[in-house]
Amino acid sequence: MHSLPSHAMRPLCLNPSLCSSRFPFFSFSIPIFHKFKNNPTIYKKSQKGPPFFSIRCCGSGSVTAKPSWELRRNRAAVQEPDEKVDALRQLFTKPGIGIDAYIIPSQDAHQSEFIAECYMRRAYISGFTGSAGTAIVTKDKAALWTDGRYFLQAEKQLNTSWKLMRAGNFGVPQASEWLNDVLAPGGRVGIDPFLFSYDAAEELKEVISKKNLELVYLYDLNLVDEIWKESRPKPPNKPIRVHDLKYAGIDVVSKLSSLRAELVAAGSSAIVISMLDEVAWLLNLVDAAKLFVDDSKVTSEVMYHLKKAGVDLRPYDSILSEIRRLAAEGAHLWLDTSSVNAAIVETYKAACDKYLMNRGSRGKRKNKQYFESDSLPVGPSGVYMQSPVSLAKALKNPSELEGMQNSHLRDAAALAQFWCWLEEEIHKNVKLTEVDLADKLLEFRSKQDGFLDTSFDTISGSGANGAIIHYTPEAESCSVVDPNKLFLLDSGAQYVDGTTDITRTVHFGEPTAREKECFTRVLKGHIALDEAVFPENTPGFVLDAFARSALWKIGLDYRHGTGHGVGAALNVHEGPQSISFRYGNMTPLQKGMIVSNEPGYYEDHAFGIRIENLLCVQEINTPNRYGGIEYLGFEKLTFFPIQGWLNEWLADVEV
């Protein structure tokens, strides 16, 4: 499964289904901050990507399928009434609001990719359920931006009151540019500052200010929640689960100690960690560590675990008051503005200003807790750098790698059972839907030791549905699996010791010559990346072309990255590493990182092809070491094979 490389303390849940069994605070697994140095002058923009997409357009060669925009043109020109959008607009003129547009992003307060249903505000207001997108409602317009993975899905799900903005296509403005075009000078654009990283909010503010538009932070209410009311689902409240040390490899106390050393080196006295996978991996990380959480989720076992590590519990909603307290004490707070939400950063900056104003009126005064060193400035000040937890978590220790290998072996057994069952059913002409197959695969996986849940919603697409890159079948609308069409299955599981993610594309009959050629070129790209050897300090984008080259030679491409990071018994999409055409991510691939290898090709309304394994970066013993540096390559974690009968229908393709 692939992703766009997507805030303070609200619903603490990596995956809505995982909240029921494992609260993401306890995935203890540190390789102890491997010589990671932050550069505050270089690190300014988000490594994970802002919610306003800037994606390139990919060509599709001699594709004969009609483009999606042409099919959409036939829809009714008259806009359908949209009661939710109308209700939202009615709030614009309420006292204390006074806005001309409102932006609804995909994220929760932690910038999570997979969020609990109660925080799926963009899906509720627009009807579009893809994991990436931004909706904007003005007094007379409604528009939704999403990337190429979701164009077809958005076309199906948006009604005619919404305009689909295909991010990255020629002539499609970014969301901020569009606001400048449609709003009159002096207009006010509202956001919930808990749902935007500080960097994203500042970037938006800068662009719209060029047309004299004002960005308005609505701290006290979310407008979508106001119209959602009683029908809004409840937040997850199932208990937290402690991650066993035998899988984590290193205990919490050691991780806290390592991070405190990082704080001292950076001249910081405290740090806010808001990304859920980082919180899960490490906990809150200051001398008096505090975890902001709904205490109804904390079992006696978890309470003992936290106290043993020296972690205090605080109410989830008290994060802003704690930020103000730290500033009042003169704390130098480390904030990763690419992930910490705007509400927290703005609260800290305002509290710092207040401190300095008060200090100016009372004369100089040092705070014992935070100003014992003459090297630190008097008064609170922010240390704005990338979180040190992100890279430390990405470099897996031996216990984590062992767990990933073991979980993949069990997962492969479940997959072997599933595919054998499916082939038998197809040969018996049993009618099965896409949902039937997803449910059956879950049944096989659930019988494996240590199984917890799926790592994401299974993508089960037959024929044209396979071309919807992040298609999720629904029981009431899914297709029957057609043995005469390509079938794409992208799935994964969470085990107590590891996380899996695998995609296979199969055909149970005789594929067309076009399908054979496209599949062969995708497979060649997959093999090219799998066998790649590269010098240390190579960023992932350098390798992206390895997977695309065979497709490029006949003018084909795909609209997603080639590889994403994967957590160890944690989130299926992990940064900071990636393999993607998005060359802004300069993070080098390093030993111990896990990435996916998943090139693909998709013909709209016809078929989709993707082949995915997970790989671990490892050192390669090359006969030469030019420049005295190490050379790296990959070791496969995925054990399940690509179809053994492929040679029967691979095309004779010269690359």
Coordinates of N, CA and C in Angstrom, one line a residue, residues 122-298:
R122 N -13.7 15.5 6.6 CA -13.8 15.7 5.2 C -14.6 14.7 4.5
A123 N -14.6 13.4 4.9 CA -15.4 12.4 4.3 C -16.9 12.7 4.6
Y124 N -17.2 13.1 5.9 CA -18.6 13.4 6.2 C -19.2 14.6 5.4
I125 N -18.4 15.6 5.2 CA -19.0 16.8 4.5 C -19.0 16.6 3.0
S126 N -18.1 15.8 2.5 CA -18.0 15.7 1.0 C -18.6 14.4 0.4
G127 N -18.5 13.3 1.2 CA -18.9 12.0 0.7 C -17.7 11.3 0.2
F128 N -16.6 11.9 0.0 CA -15.4 11.3 -0.5 C -14.6 10.6 0.6
T129 N -14.4 9.3 0.5 CA -13.8 8.6 1.7 C -12.3 8.2 1.5
G130 N -11.7 8.7 0.4 CA -10.2 8.4 0.3 C -9.4 8.9 1.4
S131 N -8.2 8.4 1.7 CA -7.4 8.8 2.8 C -6.7 10.1 2.6
A132 N -6.7 10.7 1.4 CA -6.0 11.9 1.2 C -6.9 12.9 0.4
G133 N -7.0 14.1 0.9 CA -7.8 15.1 0.2 C -8.0 16.3 1.1
T134 N -8.4 17.4 0.4 CA -8.7 18.6 1.2 C -10.0 19.2 0.5
A135 N -10.9 19.5 1.4 CA -12.2 20.1 0.9 C -12.2 21.6 1.3
I136 N -12.8 22.4 0.5 CA -13.0 23.8 0.8 C -14.4 24.2 0.4
V137 N -15.1 24.9 1.3 CA -16.4 25.3 1.1 C -16.4 26.9 1.2
T138 N -16.9 27.6 0.2 CA -17.1 29.0 0.3 C -18.6 29.3 0.4
K139 N -19.0 30.5 0.3 CA -20.4 30.8 0.4 C -21.2 30.4 -0.8
D140 N -20.5 30.1 -2.0 CA -21.2 29.7 -3.2 C -20.5 28.6 -3.9
K141 N -19.4 28.0 -3.4 CA -18.7 27.0 -4.1 C -18.2 25.9 -3.1
A142 N -18.0 24.7 -3.7 CA -17.4 23.6 -2.9 C -16.5 22.8 -3.8
A143 N -15.2 22.7 -3.3 CA -14.2 22.0 -4.2 C -13.4 21.0 -3.3
L144 N -13.0 20.0 -3.9 CA -12.2 18.9 -3.2 C -10.9 18.6 -4.1
W145 N -9.8 18.7 -3.4 CA -8.5 18.4 -4.0 C -8.1 17.0 -3.6
T146 N -7.6 16.1 -4.5 CA -7.0 14.9 -4.1 C -6.0 14.5 -5.2
D147 N -5.2 13.5 -4.9 CA -4.1 13.1 -5.8 C -4.5 12.0 -6.7
G148 N -3.6 11.6 -7.6 CA -4.0 10.7 -8.7 C -4.4 9.3 -8.2
R149 N -4.1 8.9 -7.0 CA -4.6 7.6 -6.5 C -6.1 7.6 -6.4
Y150 N -6.7 8.8 -6.3 CA -8.1 8.8 -5.9 C -9.0 9.5 -6.9
F151 N -8.5 9.8 -8.1 CA -9.4 10.5 -9.1 C -10.7 9.8 -9.4
L152 N -10.5 8.5 -9.7 CA -11.7 7.7 -10.1 C -12.7 7.6 -8.9
Q153 N -12.1 7.3 -7.7 CA -13.0 7.2 -6.5 C -13.8 8.5 -6.3
A154 N -13.1 9.6 -6.3 CA -13.7 10.9 -6.1 C -14.8 11.1 -7.1
E155 N -14.6 10.8 -8.3 CA -15.6 11.0 -9.3 C -16.9 10.2 -9.0
K156 N -16.8 9.1 -8.4 CA -17.9 8.3 -8.1 C -18.6 8.8 -6.9
Q157 N -17.9 9.3 -5.9 CA -18.4 9.6 -4.6 C -18.9 11.1 -4.4
L158 N -18.4 12.0 -5.2 CA -18.8 13.4 -5.1 C -20.1 13.7 -5.8
N159 N -21.0 14.4 -5.2 CA -22.2 14.8 -6.0 C -21.9 16.1 -6.8
T160 N -22.8 16.5 -7.6 CA -22.5 17.6 -8.5 C -22.4 19.0 -7.9
S161 N -22.6 19.1 -6.6 CA -22.4 20.3 -5.9 C -20.9 20.6 -5.6
W162 N -20.1 19.5 -5.8 CA -18.7 19.6 -5.6 C -17.9 19.6 -6.9
K163 N -16.9 20.4 -6.9 CA -16.0 20.4 -8.0 C -14.7 19.6 -7.7
L164 N -14.4 18.6 -8.5 CA -13.2 17.8 -8.2 C -12.0 18.5 -8.8
M165 N -11.0 18.7 -8.0 CA -9.7 19.3 -8.4 C -8.7 18.2 -8.4
R166 N -8.3 17.8 -9.6 CA -7.3 16.7 -9.8 C -5.9 17.3 -9.6
A167 N -5.4 17.2 -8.4 CA -4.1 17.8 -8.0 C -3.0 17.3 -8.8
G168 N -2.2 18.2 -9.4 CA -1.1 17.8 -10.2 C -1.4 17.8 -11.7
N169 N -2.6 17.8 -12.1 CA -3.0 17.9 -13.5 C -2.7 19.3 -14.0
F170 N -2.4 19.4 -15.3 CA -2.1 20.7 -15.9 C -3.3 21.6 -15.7
G171 N -3.0 22.9 -15.3 CA -4.1 23.9 -15.2 C -4.9 23.8 -13.9
V172 N -4.6 22.8 -13.0 CA -5.4 22.7 -11.7 C -4.6 23.5 -10.7
P173 N -5.2 24.6 -10.1 CA -4.6 25.4 -9.1 C -4.5 24.7 -7.8
Q174 N -3.5 25.0 -7.0 CA -3.4 24.5 -5.6 C -4.6 25.2 -4.8
A175 N -4.9 24.6 -3.7 CA -6.0 25.1 -2.9 C -5.9 26.6 -2.6
S176 N -4.7 26.9 -2.1 CA -4.5 28.3 -1.7 C -4.6 29.3 -2.9
E177 N -4.1 28.9 -4.1 CA -4.3 29.7 -5.3 C -5.7 29.9 -5.7
W178 N -6.5 28.8 -5.5 CA -7.9 28.8 -5.8 C -8.6 29.8 -4.9
L179 N -8.3 29.8 -3.7 CA -8.9 30.7 -2.7 C -8.6 32.2 -3.2
N180 N -7.4 32.4 -3.6 CA -7.1 33.8 -4.1 C -7.9 34.2 -5.3
D181 N -8.3 33.2 -6.1 CA -9.1 33.5 -7.3 C -10.5 33.7 -7.0
V182 N -11.1 33.0 -6.1 CA -12.6 33.0 -5.9 C -13.1 33.9 -4.8
L183 N -12.2 34.3 -3.9 CA -12.6 35.2 -2.8 C -12.2 36.7 -3.1
A184 N -13.0 37.6 -2.7 CA -12.7 39.0 -2.8 C -11.6 39.4 -1.8
P185 N -10.8 40.4 -2.2 CA -9.8 40.9 -1.2 C -10.5 41.3 0.1
G186 N -9.8 41.0 1.2 CA -10.4 41.2 2.5 C -11.2 40.0 3.1
G187 N -11.3 38.9 2.3 CA -12.0 37.8 2.7 C -11.3 37.0 3.9
R188 N -12.1 36.3 4.6 CA -11.5 35.5 5.8 C -11.7 34.0 5.6
V189 N -10.6 33.3 5.7 CA -10.6 31.9 5.5 C -10.4 31.2 6.9
G190 N -11.4 30.4 7.3 CA -11.3 29.7 8.6 C -10.8 28.3 8.5
I191 N -10.0 28.0 9.6 CA -9.5 26.6 9.8 C -9.6 26.2 11.2
D192 N -9.6 24.9 11.5 CA -9.4 24.4 12.8 C -7.9 24.2 13.0
P193 N -7.3 25.0 13.8 CA -5.8 25.0 13.9 C -5.3 23.7 14.5
F194 N -6.1 22.9 15.1 CA -5.7 21.6 15.6 C -5.4 20.6 14.4
L195 N -6.0 20.9 13.3 CA -6.0 19.9 12.2 C -4.9 20.2 11.1
F196 N -4.2 21.3 11.3 CA -3.1 21.7 10.4 C -1.8 21.7 11.1
S197 N -0.8 21.2 10.5 CA 0.6 21.4 11.0 C 0.9 22.9 11.0
Y198 N 1.8 23.3 11.8 CA 2.1 24.8 11.8 C 2.7 25.2 10.5
D199 N 3.5 24.3 9.9 CA 4.1 24.7 8.6 C 3.1 24.8 7.5
A200 N 2.1 23.9 7.5 CA 1.0 24.0 6.5 C 0.2 25.2 6.7
A201 N -0.1 25.6 7.9 CA -0.9 26.8 8.2 C -0.1 28.1 7.8
E202 N 1.2 28.1 8.1 CA 2.0 29.3 7.7 C 2.1 29.4 6.2
E203 N 2.3 28.3 5.5 CA 2.4 28.3 4.0 C 1.1 28.8 3.4
L204 N -0.1 28.3 4.0 CA -1.4 28.8 3.5 C -1.5 30.3 3.8
K205 N -1.2 30.7 5.0 CA -1.3 32.1 5.3 C -0.5 33.0 4.4
E206 N 0.7 32.6 4.1 CA 1.6 33.4 3.2 C 1.0 33.5 1.8
V207 N 0.5 32.5 1.3 CA 0.0 32.5 -0.1 C -1.3 33.4 -0.2
I208 N -2.2 33.2 0.7 CA -3.5 33.9 0.6 C -3.3 35.4 1.0
S209 N -2.3 35.7 1.8 CA -2.1 37.1 2.1 C -1.7 38.0 0.9
K210 N -1.3 37.3 -0.2 CA -0.9 38.1 -1.4 C -2.2 38.7 -2.0
K211 N -3.3 38.2 -1.7 CA -4.6 38.7 -2.2 C -5.4 39.4 -1.0
N212 N -4.7 39.7 0.0 CA -5.3 40.4 1.2 C -6.4 39.5 1.8
L213 N -6.2 38.2 1.9 CA -7.1 37.3 2.6 C -6.5 37.0 3.9
E214 N -7.4 36.8 4.9 CA -6.9 36.6 6.3 C -7.2 35.1 6.7
L215 N -6.2 34.5 7.3 CA -6.4 33.2 7.8 C -6.9 33.3 9.3
V216 N -8.1 32.6 9.6 CA -8.7 32.8 10.9 C -8.6 31.4 11.6
Y217 N -8.0 31.4 12.8 CA -7.9 30.2 13.6 C -9.2 30.1 14.5
L218 N -10.0 29.1 14.3 CA -11.2 28.8 15.1 C -10.8 27.8 16.1
Y219 N -10.3 28.2 17.3 CA -9.8 27.3 18.3 C -10.9 26.6 19.0
D220 N -12.0 27.2 19.2 CA -13.0 26.7 20.1 C -14.0 25.8 19.5
L221 N -14.1 25.7 18.2 CA -15.1 24.8 17.6 C -14.7 24.4 16.2
N222 N -15.1 23.2 15.9 CA -14.9 22.7 14.5 C -16.3 22.8 13.8
L223 N -16.4 23.5 12.7 CA -17.7 23.7 12.1 C -18.3 22.5 11.6
V224 N -17.6 21.5 11.2 CA -18.2 20.2 10.7 C -18.8 19.5 11.9
D225 N -18.1 19.5 13.0 CA -18.6 18.9 14.2 C -19.9 19.5 14.6
E226 N -20.0 20.8 14.4 CA -21.3 21.6 14.8 C -22.5 21.1 14.0
I227 N -22.3 20.7 12.8 CA -23.5 20.2 12.0 C -23.6 18.7 12.1
W228 N -22.5 18.0 12.5 CA -22.5 16.5 12.6 C -23.4 16.1 13.8
K229 N -23.2 16.8 14.9 CA -24.0 16.7 16.1 C -24.1 15.3 16.6
E230 N -25.3 14.9 17.0 CA -25.4 13.6 17.7 C -25.1 12.4 16.9
S231 N -25.2 12.5 15.5 CA -24.9 11.4 14.7 C -23.4 11.1 14.5
R232 N -22.6 12.0 15.1 CA -21.1 11.8 15.0 C -20.7 10.6 15.9
P233 N -19.9 9.7 15.3 CA -19.5 8.5 16.1 C -18.7 8.9 17.3
K234 N -18.7 8.1 18.3 CA -17.9 8.3 19.6 C -16.4 8.0 19.3
P235 N -15.5 8.7 20.0 CA -14.1 8.4 19.9 C -13.8 7.0 20.4
P236 N -12.8 6.4 19.9 CA -12.4 5.0 20.4 C -12.0 5.1 21.9
N237 N -12.4 4.1 22.6 CA -12.0 4.2 24.1 C -11.6 2.8 24.6
K238 N -11.2 1.9 23.7 CA -10.7 0.6 24.1 C -9.3 0.7 24.7
P239 N -8.9 -0.2 25.6 CA -7.7 0.0 26.4 C -6.4 -0.1 25.6
I240 N -5.4 0.6 26.2 CA -4.1 0.6 25.7 C -3.5 -0.8 25.9
R241 N -2.5 -1.1 25.0 CA -1.8 -2.4 25.2 C -0.3 -2.2 25.3
V242 N 0.3 -2.8 26.2 CA 1.8 -2.7 26.4 C 2.4 -3.6 25.3
H243 N 3.4 -3.0 24.7 CA 4.2 -3.8 23.7 C 5.3 -4.5 24.4
D244 N 5.4 -5.8 24.2 CA 6.3 -6.6 25.0 C 7.8 -6.2 24.6
L245 N 8.6 -6.2 25.6 CA 10.0 -5.8 25.4 C 10.7 -6.8 24.5
K246 N 10.3 -8.1 24.4 CA 11.0 -9.0 23.5 C 10.8 -8.6 22.1
Y247 N 9.7 -7.9 21.8 CA 9.5 -7.4 20.4 C 10.1 -6.0 20.2
A248 N 10.0 -5.2 21.3 CA 10.5 -3.8 21.1 C 12.0 -3.8 21.1
G249 N 12.7 -4.6 21.8 CA 14.2 -4.7 21.8 C 14.8 -3.8 22.8
I250 N 14.3 -2.6 23.1 CA 14.9 -1.7 24.1 C 13.8 -1.1 24.9
D251 N 14.0 -0.9 26.2 CA 13.0 -0.5 27.1 C 12.8 1.0 27.1
V252 N 11.7 1.5 27.7 CA 11.3 2.9 27.7 C 12.3 3.7 28.3
V253 N 12.9 3.3 29.5 CA 13.8 4.1 30.2 C 15.0 4.4 29.4
S254 N 15.5 3.5 28.6 CA 16.7 3.7 27.7 C 16.3 4.7 26.6
K255 N 15.1 4.6 26.1 CA 14.7 5.5 25.0 C 14.6 6.9 25.6
L256 N 14.0 7.1 26.8 CA 13.9 8.4 27.4 C 15.3 9.0 27.6
S257 N 16.2 8.2 28.1 CA 17.5 8.6 28.4 C 18.2 9.1 27.1
S258 N 18.1 8.4 26.0 CA 18.7 8.8 24.8 C 18.1 10.1 24.3
L259 N 16.8 10.2 24.4 CA 16.2 11.5 23.9 C 16.6 12.7 24.8
R260 N 16.7 12.5 26.1 CA 17.1 13.6 26.9 C 18.5 14.1 26.5
A261 N 19.4 13.2 26.1 CA 20.7 13.6 25.6 C 20.6 14.4 24.4
E262 N 19.6 14.1 23.5 CA 19.3 14.9 22.3 C 18.9 16.3 22.7
L263 N 18.0 16.3 23.7 CA 17.5 17.6 24.1 C 18.6 18.6 24.6
V264 N 19.5 18.0 25.4 CA 20.6 18.8 25.9 C 21.5 19.3 24.8
A265 N 21.8 18.4 23.8 CA 22.6 18.8 22.7 C 22.0 19.9 21.9
A266 N 20.7 19.9 21.8 CA 20.0 20.9 21.0 C 19.7 22.2 21.7
G267 N 20.0 22.2 23.0 CA 19.7 23.4 23.8 C 18.2 23.5 24.1
S268 N 17.6 22.4 24.2 CA 16.1 22.4 24.5 C 15.9 21.8 25.9
S269 N 14.8 22.3 26.5 CA 14.5 21.8 27.8 C 13.3 20.9 27.8
A270 N 12.5 20.9 26.7 CA 11.3 20.0 26.6 C 11.0 19.8 25.2
I271 N 10.2 18.8 24.9 CA 9.8 18.5 23.5 C 8.4 18.0 23.5
V272 N 7.7 18.4 22.4 CA 6.3 18.0 22.2 C 6.4 17.0 21.1
I273 N 5.9 15.7 21.4 CA 5.8 14.7 20.3 C 4.3 14.5 20.1
S274 N 3.8 14.8 18.9 CA 2.4 14.7 18.6 C 2.1 13.6 17.6
M275 N 3.0 13.2 16.8 CA 2.7 12.1 15.8 C 2.5 10.8 16.6
L276 N 1.4 10.1 16.3 CA 1.0 9.0 17.1 C 2.0 7.9 17.0
D277 N 2.6 7.6 15.9 CA 3.5 6.5 15.8 C 4.8 6.9 16.6
E278 N 5.1 8.1 16.7 CA 6.3 8.5 17.5 C 5.9 8.4 19.0
V279 N 4.7 8.9 19.4 CA 4.3 8.7 20.7 C 4.2 7.3 21.1
A280 N 3.7 6.4 20.2 CA 3.7 5.0 20.5 C 5.0 4.4 20.7
W281 N 6.0 4.9 20.0 CA 7.3 4.3 20.0 C 8.1 4.8 21.2
L282 N 7.8 6.0 21.7 CA 8.6 6.6 22.7 C 8.0 7.2 23.9
L283 N 6.7 7.6 23.9 CA 6.0 8.3 25.0 C 6.4 9.8 24.9
N284 N 5.8 10.6 25.8 CA 6.2 12.0 26.0 C 7.6 12.0 26.6
L285 N 8.4 13.0 26.2 CA 9.8 12.9 26.4 C 10.4 14.1 27.0
V286 N 10.3 14.4 28.3 CA 10.9 15.5 29.0 C 11.3 14.9 30.3
D287 N 12.1 15.7 31.1 CA 12.6 15.2 32.4 C 11.5 14.7 33.3
A288 N 10.4 15.4 33.3 CA 9.2 14.9 34.0 C 8.2 14.5 32.9
A289 N 8.4 13.3 32.3 CA 7.6 12.9 31.2 C 6.1 12.9 31.5
K290 N 5.3 13.4 30.6 CA 3.9 13.5 30.7 C 3.2 12.9 29.5
L291 N 2.2 12.1 29.7 CA 1.5 11.5 28.6 C 0.0 12.0 28.7
F292 N -0.4 12.7 27.7 CA -1.7 13.3 27.6 C -2.7 12.3 26.9
V293 N -3.6 11.7 27.7 CA -4.4 10.6 27.2 C -5.7 10.5 28.0
D294 N -6.7 10.0 27.4 CA -7.9 9.7 28.0 C -7.7 8.5 29.0
D295 N -7.8 8.8 30.3 CA -7.4 7.8 31.3 C -8.3 6.6 31.3
S296 N -9.5 6.7 30.6 CA -10.4 5.5 30.6 C -9.7 4.4 29.8
K297 N -8.7 4.7 29.0 CA -8.0 3.7 28.2 C -6.9 3.0 28.9
V298 N -6.5 3.5 30.1 CA -5.3 3.1 30.8 C -5.7 2.0 31.8

